[in-house]
mmCIF file of C-alpha atoms in Angstrom:
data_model
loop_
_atom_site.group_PDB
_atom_site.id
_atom_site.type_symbol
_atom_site.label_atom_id
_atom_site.label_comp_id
_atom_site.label_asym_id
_atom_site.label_seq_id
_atom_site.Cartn_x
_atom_site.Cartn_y
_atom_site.Cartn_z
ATOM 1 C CA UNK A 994 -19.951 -31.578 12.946
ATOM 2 C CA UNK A 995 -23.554 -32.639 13.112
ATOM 3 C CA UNK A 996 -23.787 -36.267 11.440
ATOM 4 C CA UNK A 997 -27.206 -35.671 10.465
ATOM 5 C CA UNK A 998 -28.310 -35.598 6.619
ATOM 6 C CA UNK A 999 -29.982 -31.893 5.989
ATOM 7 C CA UNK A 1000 -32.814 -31.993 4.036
ATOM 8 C CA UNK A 1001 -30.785 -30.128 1.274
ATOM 9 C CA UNK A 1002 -28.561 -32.519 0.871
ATOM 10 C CA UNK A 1003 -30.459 -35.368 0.958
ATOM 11 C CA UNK A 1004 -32.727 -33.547 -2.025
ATOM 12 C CA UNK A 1005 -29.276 -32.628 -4.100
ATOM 13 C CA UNK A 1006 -27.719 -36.522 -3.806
ATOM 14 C CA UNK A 1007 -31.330 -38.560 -4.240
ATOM 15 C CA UNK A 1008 -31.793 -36.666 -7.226
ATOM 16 C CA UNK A 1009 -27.827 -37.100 -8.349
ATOM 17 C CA UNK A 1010 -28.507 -40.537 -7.863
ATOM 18 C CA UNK A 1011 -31.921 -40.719 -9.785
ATOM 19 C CA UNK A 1012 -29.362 -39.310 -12.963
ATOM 20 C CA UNK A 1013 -27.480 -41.755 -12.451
ATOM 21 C CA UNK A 1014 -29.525 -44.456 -12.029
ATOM 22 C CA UNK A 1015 -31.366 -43.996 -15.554
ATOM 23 C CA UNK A 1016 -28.258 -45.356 -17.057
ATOM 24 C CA UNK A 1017 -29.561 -48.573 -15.743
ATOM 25 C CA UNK A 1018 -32.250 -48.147 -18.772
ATOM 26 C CA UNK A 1019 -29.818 -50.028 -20.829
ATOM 27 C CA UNK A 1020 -29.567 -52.411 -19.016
ATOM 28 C CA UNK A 1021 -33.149 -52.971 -18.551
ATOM 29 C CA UNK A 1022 -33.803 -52.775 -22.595
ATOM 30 C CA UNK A 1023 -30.903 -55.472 -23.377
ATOM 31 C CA UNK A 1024 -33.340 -57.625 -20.642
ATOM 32 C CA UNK A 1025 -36.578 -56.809 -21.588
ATOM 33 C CA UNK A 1026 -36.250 -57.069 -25.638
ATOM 34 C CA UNK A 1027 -36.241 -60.346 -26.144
ATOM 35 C CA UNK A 1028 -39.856 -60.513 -24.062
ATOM 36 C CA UNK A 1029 -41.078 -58.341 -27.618
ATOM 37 C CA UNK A 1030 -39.735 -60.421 -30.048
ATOM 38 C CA UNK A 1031 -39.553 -64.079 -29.395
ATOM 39 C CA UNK A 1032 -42.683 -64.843 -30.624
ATOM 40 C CA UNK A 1033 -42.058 -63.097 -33.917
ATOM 41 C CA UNK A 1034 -38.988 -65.384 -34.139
ATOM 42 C CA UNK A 1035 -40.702 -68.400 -33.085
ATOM 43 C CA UNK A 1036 -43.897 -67.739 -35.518
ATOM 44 C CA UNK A 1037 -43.662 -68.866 -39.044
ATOM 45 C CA UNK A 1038 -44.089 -65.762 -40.402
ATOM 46 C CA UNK A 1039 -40.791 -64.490 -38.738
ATOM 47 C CA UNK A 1040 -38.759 -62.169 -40.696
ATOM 48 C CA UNK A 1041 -36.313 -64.071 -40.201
ATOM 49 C CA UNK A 1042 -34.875 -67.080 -43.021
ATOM 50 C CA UNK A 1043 -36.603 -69.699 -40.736
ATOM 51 C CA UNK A 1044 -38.284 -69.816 -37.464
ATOM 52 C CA UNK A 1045 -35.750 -69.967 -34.436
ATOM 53 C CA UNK A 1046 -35.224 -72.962 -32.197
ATOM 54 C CA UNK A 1047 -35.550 -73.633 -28.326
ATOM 55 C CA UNK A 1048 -31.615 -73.209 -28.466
ATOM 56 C CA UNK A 1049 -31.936 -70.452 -30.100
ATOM 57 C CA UNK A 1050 -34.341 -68.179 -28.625
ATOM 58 C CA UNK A 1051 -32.222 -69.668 -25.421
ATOM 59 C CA UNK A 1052 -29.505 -68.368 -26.453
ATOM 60 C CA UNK A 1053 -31.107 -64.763 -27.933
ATOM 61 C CA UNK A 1054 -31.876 -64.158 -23.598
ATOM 62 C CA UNK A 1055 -28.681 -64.963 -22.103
ATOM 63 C CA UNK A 1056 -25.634 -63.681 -24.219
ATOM 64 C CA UNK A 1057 -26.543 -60.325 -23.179
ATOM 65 C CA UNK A 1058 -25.321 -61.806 -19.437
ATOM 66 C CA UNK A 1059 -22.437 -63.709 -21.513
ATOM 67 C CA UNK A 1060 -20.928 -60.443 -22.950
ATOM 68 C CA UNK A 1061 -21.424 -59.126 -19.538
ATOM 69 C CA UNK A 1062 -19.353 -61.920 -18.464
ATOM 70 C CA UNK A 1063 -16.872 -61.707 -19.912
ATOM 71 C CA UNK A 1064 -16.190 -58.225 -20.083
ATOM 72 C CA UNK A 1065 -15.511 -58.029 -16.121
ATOM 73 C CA UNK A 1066 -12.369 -59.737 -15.766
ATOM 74 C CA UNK A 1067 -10.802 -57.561 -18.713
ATOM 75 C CA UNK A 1068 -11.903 -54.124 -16.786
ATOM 76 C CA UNK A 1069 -9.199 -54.912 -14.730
ATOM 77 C CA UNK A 1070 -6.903 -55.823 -17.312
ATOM 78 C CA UNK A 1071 -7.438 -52.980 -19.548
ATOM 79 C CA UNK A 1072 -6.348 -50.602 -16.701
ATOM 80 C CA UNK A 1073 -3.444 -52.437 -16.413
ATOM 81 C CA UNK A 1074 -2.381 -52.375 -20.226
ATOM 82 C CA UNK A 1075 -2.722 -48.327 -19.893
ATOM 83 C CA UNK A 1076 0.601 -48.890 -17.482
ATOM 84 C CA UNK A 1077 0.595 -47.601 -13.554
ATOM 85 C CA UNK A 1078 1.560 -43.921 -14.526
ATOM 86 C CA UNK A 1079 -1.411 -43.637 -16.804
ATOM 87 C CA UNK A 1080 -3.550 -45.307 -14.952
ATOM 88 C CA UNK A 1081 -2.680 -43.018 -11.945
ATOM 89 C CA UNK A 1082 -3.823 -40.285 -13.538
ATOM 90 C CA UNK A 1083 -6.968 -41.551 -15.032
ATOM 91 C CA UNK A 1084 -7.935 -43.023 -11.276
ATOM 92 C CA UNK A 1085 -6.628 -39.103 -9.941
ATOM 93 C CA UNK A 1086 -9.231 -37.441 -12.306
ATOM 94 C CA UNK A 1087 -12.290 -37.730 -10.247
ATOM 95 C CA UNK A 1088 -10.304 -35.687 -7.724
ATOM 96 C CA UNK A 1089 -9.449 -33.222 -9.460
ATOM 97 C CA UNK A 1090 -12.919 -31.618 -8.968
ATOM 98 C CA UNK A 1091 -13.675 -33.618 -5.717
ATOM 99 C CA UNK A 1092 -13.975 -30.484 -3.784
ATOM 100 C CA UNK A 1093 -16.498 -28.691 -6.015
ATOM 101 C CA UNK A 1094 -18.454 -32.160 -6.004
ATOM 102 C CA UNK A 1095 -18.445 -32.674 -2.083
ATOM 103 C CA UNK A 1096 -19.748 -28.596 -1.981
ATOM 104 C CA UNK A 1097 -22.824 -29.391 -4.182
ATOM 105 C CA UNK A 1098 -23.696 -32.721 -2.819
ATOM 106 C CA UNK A 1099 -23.439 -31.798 0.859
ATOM 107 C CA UNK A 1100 -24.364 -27.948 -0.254
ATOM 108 C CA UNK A 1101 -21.354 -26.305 1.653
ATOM 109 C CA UNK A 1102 -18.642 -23.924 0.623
ATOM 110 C CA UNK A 1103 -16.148 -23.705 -1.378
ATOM 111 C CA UNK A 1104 -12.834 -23.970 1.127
ATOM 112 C CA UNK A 1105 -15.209 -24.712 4.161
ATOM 113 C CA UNK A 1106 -13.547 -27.104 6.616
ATOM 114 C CA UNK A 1107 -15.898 -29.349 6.260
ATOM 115 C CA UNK A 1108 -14.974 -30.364 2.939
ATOM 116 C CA UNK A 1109 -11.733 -31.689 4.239
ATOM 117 C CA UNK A 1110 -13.075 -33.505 6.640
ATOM 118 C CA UNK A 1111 -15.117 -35.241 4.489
ATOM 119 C CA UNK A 1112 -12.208 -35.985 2.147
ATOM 120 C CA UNK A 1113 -10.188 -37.093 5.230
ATOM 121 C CA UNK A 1114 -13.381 -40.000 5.691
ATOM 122 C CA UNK A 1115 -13.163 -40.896 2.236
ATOM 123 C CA UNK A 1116 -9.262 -41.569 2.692
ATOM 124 C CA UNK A 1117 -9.918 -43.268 5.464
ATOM 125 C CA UNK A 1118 -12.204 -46.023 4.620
ATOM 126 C CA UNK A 1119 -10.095 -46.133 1.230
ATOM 127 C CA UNK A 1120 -6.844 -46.899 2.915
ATOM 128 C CA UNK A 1121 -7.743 -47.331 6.990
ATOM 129 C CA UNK A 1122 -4.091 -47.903 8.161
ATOM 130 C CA UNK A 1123 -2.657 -45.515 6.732
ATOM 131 C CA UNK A 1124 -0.199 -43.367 9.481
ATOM 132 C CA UNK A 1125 -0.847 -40.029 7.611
ATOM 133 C CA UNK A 1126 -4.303 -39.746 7.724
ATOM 134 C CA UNK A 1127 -5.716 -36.526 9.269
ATOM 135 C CA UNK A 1128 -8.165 -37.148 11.970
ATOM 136 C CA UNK A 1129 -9.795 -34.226 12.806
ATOM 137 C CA UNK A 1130 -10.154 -33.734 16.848
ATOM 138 C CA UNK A 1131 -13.278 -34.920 18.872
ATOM 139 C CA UNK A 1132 -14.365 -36.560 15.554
ATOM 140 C CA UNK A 1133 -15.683 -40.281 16.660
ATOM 141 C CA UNK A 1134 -16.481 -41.273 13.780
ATOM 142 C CA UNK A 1135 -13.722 -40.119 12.005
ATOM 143 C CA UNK A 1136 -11.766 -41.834 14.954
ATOM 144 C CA UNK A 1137 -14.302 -45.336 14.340
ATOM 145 C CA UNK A 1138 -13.313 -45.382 10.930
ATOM 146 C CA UNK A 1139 -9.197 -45.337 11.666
ATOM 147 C CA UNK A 1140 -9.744 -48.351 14.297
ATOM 148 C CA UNK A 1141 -10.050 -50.735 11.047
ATOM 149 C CA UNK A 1142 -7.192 -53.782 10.559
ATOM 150 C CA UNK A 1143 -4.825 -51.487 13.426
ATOM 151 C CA UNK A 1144 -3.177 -54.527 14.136
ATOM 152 C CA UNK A 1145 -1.897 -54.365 10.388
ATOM 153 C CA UNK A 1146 -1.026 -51.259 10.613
ATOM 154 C CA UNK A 1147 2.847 -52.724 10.741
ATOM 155 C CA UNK A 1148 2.529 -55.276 7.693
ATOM 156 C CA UNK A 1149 3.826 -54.112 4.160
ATOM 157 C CA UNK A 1150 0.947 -54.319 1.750
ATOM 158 C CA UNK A 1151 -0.145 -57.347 -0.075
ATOM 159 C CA UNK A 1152 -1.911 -58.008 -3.283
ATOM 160 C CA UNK A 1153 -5.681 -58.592 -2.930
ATOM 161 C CA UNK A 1154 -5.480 -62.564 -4.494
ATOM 162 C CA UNK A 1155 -2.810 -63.025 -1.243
ATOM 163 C CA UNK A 1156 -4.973 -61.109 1.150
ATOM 164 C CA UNK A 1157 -7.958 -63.276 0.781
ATOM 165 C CA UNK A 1158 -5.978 -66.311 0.171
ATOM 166 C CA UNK A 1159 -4.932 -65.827 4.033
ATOM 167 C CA UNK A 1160 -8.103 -64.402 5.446
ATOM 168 C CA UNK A 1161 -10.543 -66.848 6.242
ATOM 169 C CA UNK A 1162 -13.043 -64.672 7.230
ATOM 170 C CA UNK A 1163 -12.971 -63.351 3.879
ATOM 171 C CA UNK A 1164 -12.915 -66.487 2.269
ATOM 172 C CA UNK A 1165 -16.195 -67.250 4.048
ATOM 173 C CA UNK A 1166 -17.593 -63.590 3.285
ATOM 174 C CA UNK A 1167 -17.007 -64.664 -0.449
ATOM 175 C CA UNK A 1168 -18.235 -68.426 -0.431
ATOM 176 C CA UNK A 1169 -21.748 -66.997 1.618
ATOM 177 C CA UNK A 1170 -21.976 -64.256 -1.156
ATOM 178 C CA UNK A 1171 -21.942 -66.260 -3.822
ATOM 179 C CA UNK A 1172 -24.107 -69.104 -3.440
ATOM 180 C CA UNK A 1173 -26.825 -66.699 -2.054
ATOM 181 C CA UNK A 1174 -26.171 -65.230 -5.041
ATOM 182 C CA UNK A 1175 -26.590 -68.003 -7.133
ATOM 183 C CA UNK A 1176 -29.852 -69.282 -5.403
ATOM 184 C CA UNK A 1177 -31.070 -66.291 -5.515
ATOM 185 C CA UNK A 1178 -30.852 -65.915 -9.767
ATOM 186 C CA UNK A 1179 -32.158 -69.925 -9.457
ATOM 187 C CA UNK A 1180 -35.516 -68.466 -7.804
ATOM 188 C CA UNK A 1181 -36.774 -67.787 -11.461
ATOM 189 C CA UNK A 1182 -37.005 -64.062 -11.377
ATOM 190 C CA UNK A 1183 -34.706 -63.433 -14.472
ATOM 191 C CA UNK A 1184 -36.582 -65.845 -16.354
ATOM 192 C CA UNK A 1185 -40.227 -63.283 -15.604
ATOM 193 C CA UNK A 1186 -38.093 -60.501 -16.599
ATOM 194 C CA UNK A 1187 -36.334 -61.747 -20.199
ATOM 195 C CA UNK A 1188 -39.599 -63.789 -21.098
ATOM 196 C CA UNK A 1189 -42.267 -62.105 -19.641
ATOM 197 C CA UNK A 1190 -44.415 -61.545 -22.663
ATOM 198 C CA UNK A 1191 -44.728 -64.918 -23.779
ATOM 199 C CA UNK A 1192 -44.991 -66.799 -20.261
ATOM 200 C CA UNK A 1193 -47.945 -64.256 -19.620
ATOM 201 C CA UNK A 1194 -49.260 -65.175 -23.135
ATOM 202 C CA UNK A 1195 -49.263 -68.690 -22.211
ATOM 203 C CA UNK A 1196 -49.938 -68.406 -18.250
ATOM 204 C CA UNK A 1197 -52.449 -66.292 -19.047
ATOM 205 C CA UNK A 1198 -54.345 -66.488 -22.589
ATOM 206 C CA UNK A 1199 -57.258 -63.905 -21.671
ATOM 207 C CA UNK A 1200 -55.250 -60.782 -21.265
ATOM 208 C CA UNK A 1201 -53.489 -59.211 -23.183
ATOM 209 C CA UNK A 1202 -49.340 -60.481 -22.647
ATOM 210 C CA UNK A 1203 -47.603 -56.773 -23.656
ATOM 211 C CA UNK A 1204 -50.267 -54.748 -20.930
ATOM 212 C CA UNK A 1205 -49.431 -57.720 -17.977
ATOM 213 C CA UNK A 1206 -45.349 -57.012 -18.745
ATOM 214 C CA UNK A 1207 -45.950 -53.141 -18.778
ATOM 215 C CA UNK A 1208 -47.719 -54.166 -15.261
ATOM 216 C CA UNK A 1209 -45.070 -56.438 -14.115
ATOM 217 C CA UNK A 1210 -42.185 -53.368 -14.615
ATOM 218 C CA UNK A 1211 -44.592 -51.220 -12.637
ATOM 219 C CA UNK A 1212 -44.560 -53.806 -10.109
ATOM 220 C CA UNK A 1213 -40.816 -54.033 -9.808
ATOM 221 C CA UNK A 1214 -40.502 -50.161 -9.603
ATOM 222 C CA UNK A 1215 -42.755 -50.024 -6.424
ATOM 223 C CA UNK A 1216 -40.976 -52.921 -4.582
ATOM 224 C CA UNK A 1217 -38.040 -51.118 -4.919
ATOM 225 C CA UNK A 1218 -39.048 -48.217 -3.632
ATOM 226 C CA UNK A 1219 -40.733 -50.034 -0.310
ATOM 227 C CA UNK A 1220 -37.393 -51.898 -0.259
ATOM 228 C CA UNK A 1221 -35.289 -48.598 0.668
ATOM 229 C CA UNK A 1222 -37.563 -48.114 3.470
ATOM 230 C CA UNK A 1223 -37.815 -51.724 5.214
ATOM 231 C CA UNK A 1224 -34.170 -53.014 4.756
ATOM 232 C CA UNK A 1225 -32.557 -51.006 7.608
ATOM 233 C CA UNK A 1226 -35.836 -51.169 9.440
ATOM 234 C CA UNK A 1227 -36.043 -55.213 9.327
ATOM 235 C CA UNK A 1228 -32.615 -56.066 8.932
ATOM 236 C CA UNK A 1229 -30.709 -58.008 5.914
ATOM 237 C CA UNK A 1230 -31.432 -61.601 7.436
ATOM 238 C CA UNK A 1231 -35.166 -61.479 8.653
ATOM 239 C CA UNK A 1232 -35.962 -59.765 4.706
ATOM 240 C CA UNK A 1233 -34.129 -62.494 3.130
ATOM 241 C CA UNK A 1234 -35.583 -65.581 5.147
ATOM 242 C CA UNK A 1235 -39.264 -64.230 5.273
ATOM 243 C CA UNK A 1236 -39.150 -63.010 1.383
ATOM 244 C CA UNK A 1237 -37.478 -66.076 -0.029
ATOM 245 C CA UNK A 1238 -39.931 -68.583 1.745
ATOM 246 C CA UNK A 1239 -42.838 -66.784 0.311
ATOM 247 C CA UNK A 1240 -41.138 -66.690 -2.977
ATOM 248 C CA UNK A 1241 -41.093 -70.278 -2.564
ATOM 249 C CA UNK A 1242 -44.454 -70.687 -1.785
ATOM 250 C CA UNK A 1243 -45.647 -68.582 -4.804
ATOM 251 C CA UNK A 1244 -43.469 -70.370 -7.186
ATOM 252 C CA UNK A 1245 -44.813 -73.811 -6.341
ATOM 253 C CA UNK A 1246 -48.396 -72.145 -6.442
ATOM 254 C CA UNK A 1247 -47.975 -71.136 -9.790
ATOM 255 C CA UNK A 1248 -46.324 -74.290 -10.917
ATOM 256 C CA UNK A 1249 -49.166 -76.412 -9.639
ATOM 257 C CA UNK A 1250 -51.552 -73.755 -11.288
ATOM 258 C CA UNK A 1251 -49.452 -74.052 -14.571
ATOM 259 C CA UNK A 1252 -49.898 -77.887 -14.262
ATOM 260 C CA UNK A 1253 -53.360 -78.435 -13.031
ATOM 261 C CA UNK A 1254 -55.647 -75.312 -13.728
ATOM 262 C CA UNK A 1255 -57.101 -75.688 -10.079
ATOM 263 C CA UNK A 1256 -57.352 -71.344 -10.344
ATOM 264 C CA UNK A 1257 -59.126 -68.634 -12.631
ATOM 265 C CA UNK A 1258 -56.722 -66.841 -15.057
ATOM 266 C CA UNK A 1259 -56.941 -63.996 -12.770
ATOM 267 C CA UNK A 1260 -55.276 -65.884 -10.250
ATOM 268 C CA UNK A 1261 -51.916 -66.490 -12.251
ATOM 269 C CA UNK A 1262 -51.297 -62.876 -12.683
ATOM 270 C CA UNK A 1263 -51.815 -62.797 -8.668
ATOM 271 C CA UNK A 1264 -49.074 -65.133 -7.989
ATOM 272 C CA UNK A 1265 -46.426 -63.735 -10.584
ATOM 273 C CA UNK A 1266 -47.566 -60.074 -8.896
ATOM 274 C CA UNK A 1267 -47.199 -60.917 -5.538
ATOM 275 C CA UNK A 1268 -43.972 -63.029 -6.437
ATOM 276 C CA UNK A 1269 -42.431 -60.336 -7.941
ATOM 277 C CA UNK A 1270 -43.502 -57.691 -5.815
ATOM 278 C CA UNK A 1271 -41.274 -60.498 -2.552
ATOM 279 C CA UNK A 1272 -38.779 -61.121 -4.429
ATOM 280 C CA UNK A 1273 -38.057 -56.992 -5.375
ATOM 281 C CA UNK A 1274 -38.692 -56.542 -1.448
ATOM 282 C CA UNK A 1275 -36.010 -58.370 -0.203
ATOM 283 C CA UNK A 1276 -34.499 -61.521 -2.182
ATOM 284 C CA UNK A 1277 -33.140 -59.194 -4.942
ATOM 285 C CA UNK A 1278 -31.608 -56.442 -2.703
ATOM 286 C CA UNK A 1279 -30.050 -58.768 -0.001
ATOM 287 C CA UNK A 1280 -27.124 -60.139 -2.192
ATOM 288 C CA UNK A 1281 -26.014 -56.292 -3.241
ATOM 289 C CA UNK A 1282 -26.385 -54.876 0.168
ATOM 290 C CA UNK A 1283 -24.536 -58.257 1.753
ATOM 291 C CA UNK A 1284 -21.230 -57.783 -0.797
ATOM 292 C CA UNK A 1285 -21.159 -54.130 0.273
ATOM 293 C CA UNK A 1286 -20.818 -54.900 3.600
ATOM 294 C CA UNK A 1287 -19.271 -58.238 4.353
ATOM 295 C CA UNK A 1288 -15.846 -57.520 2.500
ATOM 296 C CA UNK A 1289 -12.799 -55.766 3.830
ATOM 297 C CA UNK A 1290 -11.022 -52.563 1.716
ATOM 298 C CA UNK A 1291 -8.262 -54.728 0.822
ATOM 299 C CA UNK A 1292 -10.417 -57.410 -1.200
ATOM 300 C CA UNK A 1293 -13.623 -55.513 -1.737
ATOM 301 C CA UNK A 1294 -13.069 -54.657 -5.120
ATOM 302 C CA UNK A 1295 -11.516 -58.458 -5.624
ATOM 303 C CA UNK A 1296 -14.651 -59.970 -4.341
ATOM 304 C CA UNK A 1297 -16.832 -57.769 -5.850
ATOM 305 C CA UNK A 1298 -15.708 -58.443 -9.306
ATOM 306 C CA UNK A 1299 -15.705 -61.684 -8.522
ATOM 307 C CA UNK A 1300 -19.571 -61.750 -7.102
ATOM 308 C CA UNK A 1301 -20.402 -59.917 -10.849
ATOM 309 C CA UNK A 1302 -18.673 -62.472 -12.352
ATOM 310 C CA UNK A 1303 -21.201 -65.538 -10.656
ATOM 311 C CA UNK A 1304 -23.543 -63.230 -11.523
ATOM 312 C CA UNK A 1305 -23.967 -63.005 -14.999
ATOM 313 C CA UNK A 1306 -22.558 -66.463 -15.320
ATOM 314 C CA UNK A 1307 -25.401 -67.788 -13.377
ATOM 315 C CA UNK A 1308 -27.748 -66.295 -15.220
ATOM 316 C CA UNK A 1309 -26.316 -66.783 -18.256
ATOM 317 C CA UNK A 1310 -27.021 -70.294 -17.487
ATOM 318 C CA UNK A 1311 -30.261 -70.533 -16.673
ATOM 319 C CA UNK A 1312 -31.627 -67.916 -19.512
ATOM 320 C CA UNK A 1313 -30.115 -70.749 -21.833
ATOM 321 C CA UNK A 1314 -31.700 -73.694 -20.319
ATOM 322 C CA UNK A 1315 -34.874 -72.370 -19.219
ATOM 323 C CA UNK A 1316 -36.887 -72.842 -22.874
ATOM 324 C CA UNK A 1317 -35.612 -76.661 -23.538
ATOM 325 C CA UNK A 1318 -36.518 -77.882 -20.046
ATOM 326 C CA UNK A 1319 -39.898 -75.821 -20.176
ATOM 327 C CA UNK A 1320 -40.152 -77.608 -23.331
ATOM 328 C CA UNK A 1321 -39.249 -81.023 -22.556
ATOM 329 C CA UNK A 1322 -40.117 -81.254 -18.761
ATOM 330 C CA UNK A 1323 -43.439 -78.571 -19.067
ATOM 331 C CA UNK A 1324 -43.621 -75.531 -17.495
ATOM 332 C CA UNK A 1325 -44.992 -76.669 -14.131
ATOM 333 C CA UNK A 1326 -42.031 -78.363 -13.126
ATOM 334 C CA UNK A 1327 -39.758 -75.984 -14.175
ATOM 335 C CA UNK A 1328 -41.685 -73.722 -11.780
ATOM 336 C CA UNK A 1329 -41.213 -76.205 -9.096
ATOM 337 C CA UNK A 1330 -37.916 -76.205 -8.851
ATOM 338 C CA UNK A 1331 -37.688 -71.796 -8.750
ATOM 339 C CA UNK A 1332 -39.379 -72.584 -5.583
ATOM 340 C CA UNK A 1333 -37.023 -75.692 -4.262
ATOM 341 C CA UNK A 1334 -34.063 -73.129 -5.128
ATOM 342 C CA UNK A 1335 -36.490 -70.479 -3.369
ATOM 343 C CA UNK A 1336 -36.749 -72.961 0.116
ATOM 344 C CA UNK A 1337 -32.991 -73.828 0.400
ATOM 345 C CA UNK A 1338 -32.297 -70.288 -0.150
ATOM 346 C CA UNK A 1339 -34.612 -70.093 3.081
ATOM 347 C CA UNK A 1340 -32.592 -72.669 5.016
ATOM 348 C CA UNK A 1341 -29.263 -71.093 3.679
ATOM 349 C CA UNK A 1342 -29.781 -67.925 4.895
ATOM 350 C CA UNK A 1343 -30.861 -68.647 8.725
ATOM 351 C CA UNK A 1344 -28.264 -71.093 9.130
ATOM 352 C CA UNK A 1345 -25.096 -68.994 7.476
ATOM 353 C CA UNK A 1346 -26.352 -65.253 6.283
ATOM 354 C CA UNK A 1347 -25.322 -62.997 9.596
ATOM 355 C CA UNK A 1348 -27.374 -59.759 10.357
ATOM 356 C CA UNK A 1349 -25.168 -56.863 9.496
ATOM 357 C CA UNK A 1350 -27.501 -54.132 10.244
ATOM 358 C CA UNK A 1351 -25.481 -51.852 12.297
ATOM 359 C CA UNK A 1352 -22.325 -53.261 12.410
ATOM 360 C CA UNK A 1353 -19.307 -52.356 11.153
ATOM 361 C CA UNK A 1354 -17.253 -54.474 8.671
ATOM 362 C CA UNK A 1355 -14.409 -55.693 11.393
ATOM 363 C CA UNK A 1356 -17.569 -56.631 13.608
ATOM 364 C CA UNK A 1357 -18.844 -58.579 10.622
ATOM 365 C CA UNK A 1358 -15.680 -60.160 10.057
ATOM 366 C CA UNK A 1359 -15.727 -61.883 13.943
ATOM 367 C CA UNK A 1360 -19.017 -63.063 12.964
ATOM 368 C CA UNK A 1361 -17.549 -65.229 9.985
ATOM 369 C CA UNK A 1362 -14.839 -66.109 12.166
ATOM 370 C CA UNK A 1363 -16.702 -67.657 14.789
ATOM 371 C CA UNK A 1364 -16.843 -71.840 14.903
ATOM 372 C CA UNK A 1365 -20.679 -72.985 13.749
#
């Protein structure tokens, strides 16, 4: 079977996807609100009983990412309170019409072959040891996919908590993912994208704030489109290293800007451009891509939850500090440290981020097994 994506399918799924995708609206207008209506609820003439406070307005940016929070570990329990019989067939669902789905998407017939074998891959990277798997002859990478953990092929199955509590690698898969996480959300970017109307407003009093944020959301969109292009071209690590240290370098330019004035106004909507437009290319994309590939089956989900979790708790925590230490330490500072975050997130990355371009997850595993 020919491996390569026709250009019918690849029109079908992008456009799936695109669907799909616009649920992520919501998400974007529980962000983006507050931008709107902060200054209304800082002004005196707030409709509001009384003007909000630092805390406040703080707090009015990152509960969105607390509710988020917190909601996380309960999907989990939730399916459990439904009981294993129910949840079976709530989990069984999907499949019900997987064949139909698998016929549109890869725009093949109904009862083809083919179908099964792509079921039979989808079994296979779901449960890779399993003995009952179909392999379909002079299939390589049908035949790649079954070499995964063969050497557990003999073990009964363990819970995921016991799994990564005795696989190092995957400990050190999980540690790596999350504080690249974490510096990543400490580079400042979720603090342009909840408060972007009034940090343009006071960054930059000559144009208008609402027209720079409309700007700033174009600029995101096109950053993300570059970045499905470059990140299998470049690789995960160079993107990371190169984008973060500019990131840096922008941050501390607009801090000292912020601080000094040494620039036009035109030049602070420069930096926060090309800053944004860096940190969409690579910085933002890198922790995603990284927790899709650095995790085995058997604690993916685990770790992934997990990763969401640090997540919204890290930004949770810096939307609620942000406005009391721009407050009480200026804006310039605050600035300056996005871009310390932005430089160790630099160092971090050459020293323990591995490239995964290419390789396949036990590969990836050997590479966090191996001494430093």
């Amino acid at each position: 079977m020919d491996k390569k994506v026709t250009t019918a399918e690849l029109i079908t799924q992008s456009l799936a996807m695109l669907c799909i995708s616009l649920l992520a609206c919501q998400t974007g207008y529980i962000c983006a609100w507050p931008s709107y209506t902060t200054s209304n609820f800082e002004s005196n003439s707030t409709l509001l009983d009384r003007p909000m406070s630092a805390w406040e307005i703080s707090l009015l940016g990152s509960l969105p990412n607390f509710g988020a929070l917190l909601a996380s570990p309960f999907c989990g329990l939730a399916f459990n309170i439904l009981g294993r019989k129910y949840a079976t067939i709530f989990f069984g669902l999907p499949y019900v019409e997987a064949e139909k789905s698998i016929a549109f998407y890869k725009r093949l017939k109904i009862g083809s072959k083919d179908i099964a074998f792509e079921i039979d891959k989808i079994r296979l990277q779901i449960n890779p040891s399993s003995e009952k798997t179909y392999l379909p002859v002079d299939t390589e990478e049908a035949k790649d996919l079954a070499k995964h953990e063969e050497q557990q092929v003999e073990q009964k199955p363990t819970s995921s908590w016991k799994f990564l509590m005795k696989s190092k690698s995957s400990q050190r898969a999980l540690a790596t993912v999350l504080i690249i996480m974490t510096l990543i959300i400490l580079m400042g970017c979720v603090v342009l994208q909840v408060y972007a109307e009034p940090l343009f407003k006071e960054a930059v009093p000559s144009m208008p704030p609402n027209q720079c944020a409309i700007l700033l959301a174009v600029d995101f969109l096109i950053a993300s489109l570059v970045c499905v292009f470059i990140i299998d071209k470049f690789g995960r690590k160079p993107l990371l290293i190169v984008t973060a240290a500019i990131s840096g370098v922008c941050m501390f330019l607009l801090g000292l800007q912020l601080q000094t004035h040494f620039a036009p106004h035109w030049f602070t909507v420069l930096i926060i451009y090309t800053y944004s437009f860096v940190y969409m290319l690579g910085c933002a994309a890198i922790p995603f891509v990284l927790s899709a590939e650095l995790f085995l089956p058997e604690v993916r989900s685990l770790c992934n939850s997990i990763t969401m979790v640090c997540l919204w708790s890290v930004n949770f925590v810096t939307l609620l500090v942000f406005k009391p230490l721009a407050e009480w330490l200026g804006l310039g500072i605050v600035f300056y440290c996005f871009s310390m975050f932005s430089f160790v997130g630099v160092l971090f990355g050459y020293a323990y981020i591995p490239e995964t371009k290419g390789l396949s997850v036990d590969a990836i595993q050997l590479l966090f097994l191996k001494k430093k």
